Coordinates of C-alpha atoms and ligand atoms in Angstrom, one line a residue:
M1 CA 14.6 10.4 21.0
N2 CA 15.2 7.0 19.4
R3 CA 14.6 7.6 15.8
E4 CA 14.5 4.0 14.9
L5 CA 11.8 2.8 17.2
W6 CA 9.7 2.1 14.2
K7 CA 11.9 -0.8 13.3
H8 CA 9.7 -2.7 15.8
S9 CA 6.5 -1.7 14.0
I10 CA 4.1 -4.3 12.5
V11 CA 1.7 -2.3 10.5
Y12 CA -1.9 -3.1 9.6
Q13 CA -3.4 -1.1 6.8
I14 CA -7.1 -0.1 7.1
Y15 CA -9.0 1.1 4.1
P16 CA -11.7 2.9 6.0
R17 CA -14.4 2.8 3.3
S18 CA -14.3 -1.0 3.5
F19 CA -13.5 -1.9 7.0
M20 CA -16.6 -1.5 9.2
D21 CA -19.9 0.4 8.8
S22 CA -21.3 1.6 12.1
N23 CA -24.2 3.8 11.0
H24 CA -25.9 1.7 8.4
D25 CA -25.2 3.6 5.2
G26 CA -23.1 0.9 3.5
I27 CA -19.9 2.9 4.0
G28 CA -17.1 2.0 6.5
D29 CA -16.4 4.7 9.0
I30 CA -14.3 5.7 12.0
P31 CA -16.7 4.6 14.7
G32 CA -16.7 1.3 12.8
I33 CA -12.9 1.1 13.1
I34 CA -13.1 1.9 16.8
S35 CA -15.5 -1.0 17.3
K36 CA -13.0 -3.4 15.8
L37 CA -9.9 -2.2 17.6
D38 CA -9.9 -5.2 19.9
Y39 CA -9.7 -7.4 16.8
V40 CA -6.7 -5.4 15.6
R41 CA -5.0 -5.5 19.0
D42 CA -5.6 -9.3 19.2
L43 CA -3.9 -9.7 15.9
G44 CA -0.8 -8.3 17.6
V45 CA 0.1 -5.4 15.4
N46 CA 1.2 -2.1 16.9
V47 CA 0.6 0.4 14.1
I48 CA -2.4 1.1 11.9
W49 CA -1.9 2.9 8.6
L50 CA -5.2 4.6 7.9
S51 CA -5.9 5.3 4.3
P52 CA -7.3 8.9 3.8
V53 CA -10.2 9.9 6.1
Y54 CA -10.0 13.7 5.2
A55 CA -12.8 15.7 3.6
S56 CA -13.0 14.6 0.0
P57 CA -15.5 14.4 -2.8
N58 CA -14.3 10.8 -3.3
D59 CA -13.4 10.9 -6.9
D60 CA -10.5 8.7 -6.0
N61 CA -11.8 7.4 -2.6
G62 CA -10.2 10.0 -0.5
Y63 CA -6.9 10.4 -2.4
D64 CA -8.5 13.6 -3.6
I65 CA -8.5 15.8 -0.5
S66 CA -10.7 18.9 -0.2
D67 CA -9.6 19.8 3.3
Y68 CA -6.6 18.4 5.1
L69 CA -7.8 19.6 8.5
S70 CA -11.2 18.0 8.6
I71 CA -12.7 14.6 8.5
N72 CA -15.0 13.3 5.7
P73 CA -18.5 13.4 7.2
E74 CA -19.1 10.0 5.7
Y75 CA -16.4 8.7 8.0
G76 CA -17.4 10.6 11.1
T77 CA -16.2 13.7 13.0
M78 CA -13.0 15.1 14.3
D79 CA -14.2 13.9 17.8
D80 CA -14.4 10.4 16.3
M81 CA -10.9 10.7 15.0
D82 CA -9.5 12.0 18.3
Q83 CA -11.3 9.1 20.0
L84 CA -9.8 6.6 17.5
I85 CA -6.3 7.9 18.2
E86 CA -6.9 7.6 21.9
E87 CA -8.6 4.2 21.9
A88 CA -5.9 2.8 19.7
R89 CA -3.2 4.2 22.0
T90 CA -4.8 2.5 25.1
R91 CA -4.4 -0.8 23.1
G92 CA -0.7 -0.1 22.4
I93 CA -1.4 0.9 18.8
R94 CA -0.3 4.0 17.1
I95 CA -1.8 5.5 13.9
I96 CA -0.1 6.7 10.8
M97 CA -2.1 8.7 8.3
D98 CA -2.0 9.0 4.6
L99 CA -0.4 12.2 3.5
V100 CA -1.4 13.0 -0.1
I101 CA 0.5 16.1 -1.1
N102 CA 1.2 15.6 -4.8
H103 CA -2.3 16.9 -5.5
T104 CA -5.5 18.1 -3.8
S105 CA -9.1 17.8 -4.9
D106 CA -10.3 20.3 -7.4
E107 CA -12.8 21.1 -4.7
H108 CA -10.1 22.2 -2.3
K109 CA -10.5 25.9 -1.5
W110 CA -7.0 26.5 -2.7
F111 CA -7.8 25.2 -6.1
I112 CA -11.1 27.1 -6.3
E113 CA -9.2 30.3 -5.5
S114 CA -6.4 29.4 -7.8
Q115 CA -8.7 29.6 -10.8
K116 CA -8.7 33.4 -10.5
K117 CA -5.6 34.6 -12.3
D118 CA -4.8 37.4 -9.8
S119 CA -5.4 35.3 -6.7
P120 CA -2.5 34.6 -4.2
Y121 CA -3.4 31.0 -4.6
R122 CA -2.8 31.0 -8.4
D123 CA 0.7 29.6 -8.0
Y124 CA -0.4 26.8 -5.6
Y125 CA -1.0 24.8 -8.7
I126 CA 0.6 24.4 -12.1
W127 CA -1.2 26.5 -14.7
R128 CA -0.1 27.0 -18.4
D129 CA -1.6 28.6 -21.5
K130 CA -0.8 25.4 -23.4
P131 CA -0.6 21.8 -22.3
N132 CA 2.5 19.7 -22.9
N133 CA 2.5 16.0 -24.0
W134 CA 2.5 14.5 -20.5
T135 CA 0.1 11.6 -19.8
S136 CA -1.5 10.8 -16.5
F137 CA -1.4 7.7 -14.3
F138 CA -5.0 7.0 -15.1
S139 CA -4.4 7.3 -18.9
G140 CA -4.9 10.2 -21.3
T141 CA -3.5 13.7 -21.1
A142 CA -2.3 15.1 -17.8
W143 CA -3.9 18.5 -18.5
D144 CA -7.4 20.0 -18.3
K145 CA -8.7 23.3 -19.2
I146 CA -10.5 25.9 -17.0
G147 CA -11.3 29.2 -18.8
N148 CA -8.4 29.6 -21.2
S149 CA -5.7 28.0 -18.9
Y150 CA -4.6 24.5 -18.4
Y151 CA -3.7 22.9 -15.1
L152 CA -1.6 19.8 -14.6
H153 CA -3.0 16.6 -13.0
L154 CA -0.9 13.5 -12.9
F155 CA -3.9 11.6 -11.7
S156 CA -7.6 12.3 -12.4
K157 CA -8.7 15.7 -13.5
K158 CA -10.3 16.2 -10.1
Q159 CA -6.8 15.8 -8.6
P160 CA -4.8 19.0 -9.6
D161 CA -1.1 18.8 -8.8
L162 CA 0.3 21.2 -6.2
N163 CA 3.1 23.5 -7.3
W164 CA 6.1 22.5 -5.0
N165 CA 8.1 25.3 -6.5
N166 CA 6.0 27.6 -4.4
P167 CA 7.3 28.1 -0.8
D168 CA 3.7 28.9 0.3
V169 CA 2.7 25.3 -0.5
M170 CA 5.5 24.0 1.7
E171 CA 4.3 26.2 4.6
E172 CA 0.7 25.0 4.2
I173 CA 1.7 21.4 4.2
K174 CA 4.0 21.8 7.2
H175 CA 1.0 23.3 9.0
V176 CA -1.1 20.3 8.1
M177 CA 1.6 17.8 9.3
K178 CA 2.0 19.5 12.6
F179 CA -1.8 19.7 13.1
W180 CA -2.0 15.8 12.9
L181 CA 1.3 15.1 14.7
D182 CA 0.1 17.3 17.6
K183 CA -2.9 15.1 17.8
G184 CA -0.6 12.2 18.5
I185 CA -0.4 10.4 15.3
Y186 CA 2.8 8.4 14.7
G187 CA 3.7 9.5 11.2
F188 CA 2.7 9.4 7.6
R189 CA 2.5 7.1 4.6
C190 CA 3.4 9.6 1.9
D191 CA 1.4 9.1 -1.3
V192 CA 3.4 9.1 -4.6
I193 CA 6.0 11.2 -2.8
N194 CA 8.7 10.8 -5.3
V195 CA 6.8 12.6 -8.1
I196 CA 5.8 15.8 -6.3
F197 CA 8.5 18.0 -7.6
K198 CA 8.4 19.0 -11.3
S199 CA 11.8 20.2 -12.5
S200 CA 10.6 21.3 -15.9
L201 CA 7.4 21.3 -18.0
E202 CA 9.0 20.5 -21.3
N203 CA 7.5 17.8 -23.6
G204 CA 8.7 14.4 -22.5
K205 CA 10.0 11.5 -24.4
K206 CA 7.1 9.6 -25.8
R207 CA 6.3 6.5 -23.8
L208 CA 3.5 3.9 -23.6
V209 CA 2.9 5.0 -20.0
L210 CA 3.6 8.3 -18.3
T211 CA 5.2 10.4 -20.9
G212 CA 6.9 13.3 -19.1
R213 CA 8.1 11.3 -16.1
E214 CA 11.7 12.1 -16.6
F215 CA 10.8 15.6 -15.4
Y216 CA 9.2 14.7 -12.1
H217 CA 10.5 11.2 -11.1
S218 CA 12.7 11.4 -8.0
Q219 CA 14.1 14.8 -8.8
E220 CA 16.7 16.6 -6.6
G221 CA 14.0 19.1 -5.7
C222 CA 12.0 16.3 -4.2
H223 CA 14.9 15.3 -2.0
E224 CA 15.2 18.9 -0.8
I225 CA 11.6 19.1 0.1
L226 CA 11.8 15.9 2.1
R227 CA 14.8 17.1 4.0
T228 CA 13.0 20.3 4.9
L229 CA 9.9 18.5 6.1
R230 CA 12.1 16.2 8.1
K231 CA 14.1 18.9 9.7
E232 CA 11.4 21.4 10.3
V233 CA 8.6 19.1 11.3
L234 CA 9.1 15.4 11.6
D235 CA 12.3 15.5 13.7
H236 CA 10.4 17.2 16.4
Y237 CA 8.1 14.3 17.0
E238 CA 8.2 10.6 17.8
C239 CA 7.1 9.4 14.4
F240 CA 8.1 7.8 11.1
T241 CA 7.4 8.1 7.4
V242 CA 7.0 5.5 4.7
G243 CA 7.0 6.9 1.2
E244 CA 5.0 5.4 -1.6
T245 CA 7.6 5.6 -4.4
V246 CA 6.6 4.6 -7.9
M247 CA 9.2 3.3 -10.3
V248 CA 12.2 3.4 -8.0
N249 CA 15.2 1.0 -8.1
T250 CA 17.2 0.0 -5.0
K251 CA 19.6 2.9 -5.4
E252 CA 16.8 5.5 -5.7
A253 CA 15.2 3.9 -2.7
N254 CA 18.3 4.2 -0.6
D255 CA 18.7 7.8 -1.7
L256 CA 15.4 8.5 0.0
I257 CA 15.9 6.5 3.2
L258 CA 19.5 6.2 4.3
P259 CA 19.7 7.7 7.8
Q260 CA 22.4 10.2 6.9
R261 CA 20.1 11.7 4.2
K262 CA 17.5 12.6 6.7
E263 CA 14.6 12.3 4.3
L264 CA 12.1 9.3 4.7
D265 CA 12.4 6.3 6.9
M266 CA 11.4 3.6 4.4
V267 CA 9.7 3.3 1.1
F268 CA 7.3 1.0 -0.7
G269 CA 9.0 -0.2 -3.8
F270 CA 7.1 -1.5 -6.7
E271 CA 9.6 -3.8 -8.5
H272 CA 8.1 -6.9 -6.9
M273 CA 4.7 -5.8 -8.0
E274 CA 5.9 -5.8 -11.6
V275 CA 6.9 -9.4 -11.7
D276 CA 3.7 -10.6 -13.2
Q277 CA 3.2 -7.8 -15.8
I278 CA 4.5 -6.8 -19.2
N279 CA 5.2 -3.1 -19.6
N280 CA 2.4 -2.0 -17.4
K281 CA 0.0 -3.4 -14.8
W282 CA -2.8 -3.9 -17.3
F283 CA -1.0 -6.6 -19.2
K284 CA -0.5 -9.5 -16.9
T285 CA 1.6 -12.5 -17.6
K286 CA 1.7 -15.8 -15.7
F287 CA 3.2 -15.3 -12.3
K288 CA 6.7 -16.9 -12.0
P289 CA 7.7 -17.3 -8.4
D290 CA 11.4 -17.1 -9.2
K291 CA 11.0 -13.6 -10.5
L292 CA 9.4 -12.5 -7.2
I293 CA 12.1 -14.3 -5.2
K294 CA 14.8 -12.6 -7.2
V295 CA 13.4 -9.1 -6.7
L296 CA 12.8 -9.6 -3.0
T297 CA 16.3 -10.9 -2.6
K298 CA 17.7 -7.9 -4.4
W299 CA 15.8 -5.5 -2.2
Q300 CA 16.7 -7.3 0.9
K301 CA 20.4 -7.3 0.1
E302 CA 20.6 -3.7 -1.3
V303 CA 18.1 -1.6 0.6
Y304 CA 18.9 -0.2 4.0
W305 CA 15.4 -0.9 5.5
N306 CA 12.5 -2.3 3.5
A307 CA 8.8 -1.7 3.8
N308 CA 7.5 -5.2 3.1
Y309 CA 4.1 -5.7 1.6
L310 CA 2.4 -8.1 -0.8
S311 CA -0.9 -6.3 -1.2
N312 CA -2.6 -3.0 -0.5
H313 CA -5.7 -1.1 -1.7
D314 CA -4.2 -0.6 -5.2
Q315 CA -3.1 -4.2 -5.8
P316 CA -4.8 -7.5 -6.3
R317 CA -5.1 -9.7 -3.3
S318 CA -1.8 -11.4 -2.5
V319 CA -3.3 -14.9 -2.2
S320 CA -5.0 -14.6 -5.6
R321 CA -1.9 -13.2 -7.2
F322 CA 1.1 -15.0 -5.7
G323 CA -0.6 -18.0 -4.1
D324 CA -3.5 -20.2 -5.0
D325 CA -6.9 -18.8 -4.0
K326 CA -8.7 -22.2 -4.6
K327 CA -7.2 -25.5 -3.6
Y328 CA -4.3 -24.2 -1.5
R329 CA -5.8 -21.0 -0.4
I330 CA -5.1 -21.6 3.3
E331 CA -1.6 -23.0 2.9
S332 CA -0.5 -20.4 0.4
A333 CA -1.9 -17.5 2.4
K334 CA -0.1 -18.7 5.5
M335 CA 3.1 -19.2 3.5
L336 CA 2.9 -15.6 2.1
G337 CA 2.3 -14.2 5.5
T338 CA 5.3 -16.0 7.0
L339 CA 7.4 -14.8 4.1
N340 CA 6.3 -11.2 4.5
L341 CA 6.8 -11.1 8.2
S342 CA 10.2 -12.9 8.1
L343 CA 11.9 -10.6 5.7
K344 CA 14.1 -7.8 7.0
G345 CA 12.2 -4.6 7.3
T346 CA 8.8 -3.3 8.5
P347 CA 5.9 -5.6 7.6
Y348 CA 2.6 -4.3 6.3
I349 CA -0.5 -6.4 6.4
Y350 CA -3.4 -5.2 4.3
Q351 CA -6.9 -5.7 5.9
G352 CA -8.3 -9.1 5.1
E353 CA -5.0 -10.5 4.2
E354 CA -4.9 -12.1 7.6
I355 CA -8.0 -14.2 6.8
G356 CA -7.0 -15.0 3.3
M357 CA -9.5 -12.7 1.5
T358 CA -9.4 -13.2 -2.3
N359 CA -9.9 -10.9 -5.3
G360 CA -13.4 -9.6 -5.8
D361 CA -16.0 -11.7 -7.7
F362 CA -17.4 -9.0 -9.9
K363 CA -19.5 -10.1 -12.8
N364 CA -19.8 -7.0 -14.9
L365 CA -18.4 -3.5 -15.4
S366 CA -21.1 -1.7 -13.4
E367 CA -20.1 -3.5 -10.3
Y368 CA -16.7 -1.8 -10.3
Q369 CA -16.4 1.6 -8.6
D370 CA -12.7 2.4 -9.0
I371 CA -12.0 5.4 -11.3
E372 CA -8.8 3.9 -12.6
T373 CA -10.7 0.7 -13.6
H374 CA -13.3 2.7 -15.6
R375 CA -10.6 4.9 -17.2
I376 CA -8.6 1.9 -18.4
Y377 CA -11.6 0.0 -19.6
A378 CA -12.7 3.0 -21.6
L379 CA -9.2 3.4 -23.1
A380 CA -9.1 -0.3 -24.0
K381 CA -12.4 0.1 -25.7
K382 CA -11.1 3.1 -27.7
L383 CA -8.2 0.9 -28.7
M384 CA -10.8 -1.7 -30.0
F385 CA -9.8 -4.4 -27.5
P386 CA -12.6 -7.0 -27.6
K387 CA -15.0 -7.0 -24.6
W388 CA -13.9 -10.3 -23.2
Y389 CA -10.3 -9.1 -23.2
R390 CA -11.3 -5.8 -21.5
M391 CA -13.1 -7.7 -18.8
K392 CA -10.2 -10.0 -18.4
M393 CA -7.8 -7.1 -17.9
I394 CA -9.8 -5.5 -15.2
R395 CA -10.8 -8.7 -13.5
K396 CA -7.1 -9.4 -12.8
T397 CA -5.9 -5.9 -12.1
S398 CA -8.7 -3.7 -10.8
R399 CA -7.9 -2.0 -7.6
D400 CA -11.4 -3.0 -6.4
N401 CA -10.1 -6.5 -6.0
A402 CA -8.6 -5.5 -2.7
R403 CA -11.3 -3.0 -1.8
T404 CA -14.3 -5.3 -1.3
P405 CA -15.6 -4.9 2.3
M406 CA -14.0 -6.8 5.1
Q407 CA -15.7 -10.2 5.7
W408 CA -16.6 -10.2 9.4
N409 CA -19.0 -13.2 9.4
Q410 CA -20.9 -15.5 7.1
D411 CA -23.5 -12.8 6.3
G412 CA -20.9 -10.2 5.7
G413 CA -21.1 -8.3 9.0
F414 CA -19.7 -5.2 7.4
S415 CA -23.0 -3.3 7.1
T416 CA -26.7 -3.9 7.6
K417 CA -27.3 -2.0 4.3
K418 CA -26.1 -2.6 0.8
P419 CA -22.3 -2.0 0.8
W420 CA -20.8 0.7 -1.4
L421 CA -18.9 -2.1 -3.2
K422 CA -20.1 -5.6 -3.7
M423 CA -18.9 -8.0 -1.1
N424 CA -17.3 -11.3 -2.2
E425 CA -19.8 -14.1 -1.9
N426 CA -17.0 -16.3 -0.4
M427 CA -17.7 -14.5 2.9
K428 CA -19.8 -17.6 3.6
F429 CA -16.6 -19.5 4.3
I430 CA -13.9 -16.8 4.4
N431 CA -14.6 -14.5 7.4
V432 CA -13.3 -13.3 10.7
F433 CA -15.9 -15.0 12.9
D434 CA -15.0 -18.5 11.6
S435 CA -11.3 -17.7 11.6
I436 CA -11.4 -16.9 15.3
Q437 CA -13.1 -20.2 16.1
N438 CA -10.8 -22.4 14.0
S439 CA -7.4 -22.9 15.6
D440 CA -5.9 -23.8 12.2
S441 CA -7.1 -20.6 10.5
I442 CA -4.9 -18.2 8.6
L443 CA -5.8 -15.7 11.2
N444 CA -4.4 -17.8 14.0
H445 CA -1.3 -18.4 11.9
Y446 CA -0.8 -14.7 11.6
K447 CA -1.2 -14.2 15.4
E448 CA 1.4 -16.8 16.1
L449 CA 3.7 -15.4 13.5
I450 CA 3.4 -11.9 14.9
S451 CA 4.1 -13.1 18.4
I452 CA 7.2 -15.0 17.1
R453 CA 8.4 -11.8 15.5
K454 CA 8.0 -9.9 18.7
E455 CA 9.8 -12.5 20.7
N456 CA 12.8 -12.9 18.4
D457 CA 14.8 -9.8 18.0
V458 CA 16.7 -11.5 15.2
L459 CA 13.6 -11.2 13.0
I460 CA 13.9 -7.4 13.5
N461 CA 17.6 -6.7 13.7
G462 CA 19.2 -9.7 12.2
S463 CA 20.9 -9.7 8.8
F464 CA 19.5 -11.3 5.8
E465 CA 21.2 -14.1 3.9
P466 CA 19.7 -15.9 0.9
L467 CA 20.4 -19.7 1.1
Y468 CA 18.4 -21.0 -1.9
T469 CA 16.4 -18.9 -4.4
K470 CA 15.5 -21.2 -7.4
S471 CA 12.7 -23.4 -8.8
G472 CA 10.1 -21.6 -6.7
L473 CA 11.8 -22.2 -3.4
F474 CA 12.9 -19.3 -1.3
V475 CA 15.1 -20.2 1.7
F476 CA 16.8 -17.5 3.7
K477 CA 18.4 -16.9 7.0
R478 CA 18.0 -14.1 9.4
Y479 CA 20.9 -14.0 11.9
H480 CA 22.9 -12.0 14.4
S481 CA 25.5 -13.0 17.0
K482 CA 22.9 -14.4 19.3
S483 CA 20.6 -16.5 17.1
S484 CA 19.6 -17.4 13.6
I485 CA 16.2 -18.3 12.1
I486 CA 15.7 -19.9 8.7
C487 CA 12.6 -19.3 6.6
V488 CA 11.7 -21.9 4.0
S489 CA 9.0 -21.2 1.5
N490 CA 7.7 -23.3 -1.4
L491 CA 6.0 -20.8 -3.7
T492 CA 4.6 -23.5 -6.0
K493 CA 1.8 -25.9 -6.0
K494 CA 4.2 -28.8 -6.5
A495 CA 5.8 -30.9 -3.8
K496 CA 9.6 -30.2 -3.8
K497 CA 12.6 -31.8 -2.3
M498 CA 14.1 -29.7 0.5
P499 CA 17.0 -28.0 -1.4
I500 CA 19.5 -27.8 1.5
K501 CA 20.0 -29.4 4.8
I502 CA 18.3 -27.6 7.7
S503 CA 18.3 -28.4 11.3
G504 CA 16.9 -26.9 14.4
K505 CA 13.7 -26.3 16.2
I506 CA 10.5 -25.6 14.2
L507 CA 8.9 -22.4 15.3
L508 CA 6.0 -22.3 12.8
S509 CA 4.7 -24.5 10.0
N510 CA 1.7 -24.3 7.8
Y511 CA 1.3 -28.1 7.7
K512 CA 1.8 -29.0 11.3
R513 CA 5.1 -30.4 10.5
E514 CA 6.8 -31.9 13.5
N515 CA 10.3 -32.5 12.4
L516 CA 12.8 -31.8 9.6
S517 CA 13.5 -35.4 8.7
D518 CA 10.8 -35.5 6.1
Q519 CA 12.7 -34.1 3.1
I520 CA 9.7 -33.3 0.9
L521 CA 8.2 -29.8 1.0
K522 CA 4.5 -29.9 0.3
P523 CA 2.7 -27.5 -2.0
Y524 CA 3.1 -23.9 -0.6
E525 CA 4.7 -25.3 2.5
S526 CA 6.4 -22.8 4.7
I527 CA 8.6 -23.4 7.8
L528 CA 10.3 -21.2 10.3
V529 CA 13.3 -22.9 12.0
M530 CA 15.4 -21.7 14.9
E531 CA 18.9 -23.0 14.4
E532 CA 20.4 -24.4 17.5
Ligands
ISL601 O1 -1.3 0.5 -8.8 C1 -0.4 1.2 -9.2 C2 0.8 0.7 -9.8 O2 0.7 -0.7 -9.9 C3 -0.6 2.6 -9.3 O3 -2.0 2.8 -9.1 C4 0.1 3.4 -8.2 O4 0.2 2.7 -7.0 C5 -0.8 4.6 -7.9 O5 -1.1 5.2 -9.0 C6 -0.3 5.6 -6.8 O6 -1.1 5.3 -5.8 C7 -1.5 6.2 -4.8 O7 -1.8 7.5 -5.3 C8 -3.0 7.5 -6.1 C9 -4.2 6.8 -5.5 O8 -5.2 6.6 -6.5 C10 -3.8 5.5 -4.9 O9 -4.9 4.8 -4.3 C11 -2.6 5.7 -4.0 O10 -2.2 4.6 -3.3 C12 -3.3 9.0 -6.3 O11 -3.4 9.7 -5.1
CA602 CA1 -21.1 4.4 7.7

């Protein structure tokens, strides 16, 4: 079996709750996704990453799983899921699922059983008589009390951490993975995978965020678990894994993905998501394109195979963050798309990115649904941050920015009922229906881009070489013995002089550029050039 088939994957991430509602309850669902599969196929992608659809009380929108082997009734039935896998396959699309195995829901039967001290499930989770000083990803202590014992939860208190020191946990998860792989899924996106193994429960060094992380961040025990899952499960299927790995540098990324290590196939790094923040994601600073260019270049040069993304369900919208979501929305969204799909690695497109959806337009706190947003708002209040500042913090960073429902037409088109999360009013002019009609749309740019990527092996297997990486300009070359393609991006709203001489045939341009004799790059201009 060719293990590296996935190098040809172009992945489209679907956040089921916000994609398409088929049964008029304001919540996206699996039949809704099936009804839009032709749209996904026409985009040209060949893999869908489905955010969690498992049974869940939805404390964290499905990232709190109460049964790994059943489907959340809000999203449909197991038959719907089987149908989705099949209908996707007939369109040349494979599905990868989210695998959330750092924690379960507190409503999972394992956790309910585990609350009895003499239960065989007791050691499925991490119980102690006394908490340590660790803090959680969503702020505050990482421990909560039931009876007179405390359990560890790196995320919300409804997300107790599994105990990966217990071999029974490994057996359960192997069973879960096989169950889905046997149904024909193409692999997993492994949620916060590099924090699952806790090597000690001592007090950690005090930090502003995530006190205790030195005892669970990318531990050797985690590498061992990954090798076991690979050898005993994944290697027996045609599939791939992408790990979501928080706080990793390029070396740590390689330690998880180099082929000889037999662990994961690729990971989502976060370093490029940190370029517009100070210390943690709640404190944003002005985005400086050169920082992004520098980090991307580093990861391109140092990491064996990248999982490239500019947005997902946890991050602000890429066009609002790294582009300009007002005057140059169309140009900058196309430029960012070209960049993301020309880098070396597997590209991930987050639903709505292909039509240039922007951050949500929430007016007040009650319109936000995300648990993290509410936790951080409350913490900021406790710390006496003024209201205007608290609102500013969440307006820029809330995960709900990317979770607003998909804008299918001018009236929304997502649901006939009130959506679970407020739609962005700009659906009147940013929507799929209009994008299909308009040949100059961001959507049509993505389609062209994807077909160029499919036709040019150099964009998949070619090496990466940076040619110019300063003053907001990112010029790089992808090449192998047979051909070479140059990608030019102006990441600023200023016109710039072309920094180096480029010649060849223009494959794609976001300004209908016809030749390379014009030496001025327009705001957010992007060009793909085939050298001759
Ligand atoms: O956004 C983040 C860093 O900028 C963090 O939210 C980080 O990505 C996240 O905490 C880890 O995310 C994943 O696991 C969480 C879940 O809430 C996220 O939606 C998921 O992507 C817990 O399962
Ligand atoms: Ca529904």
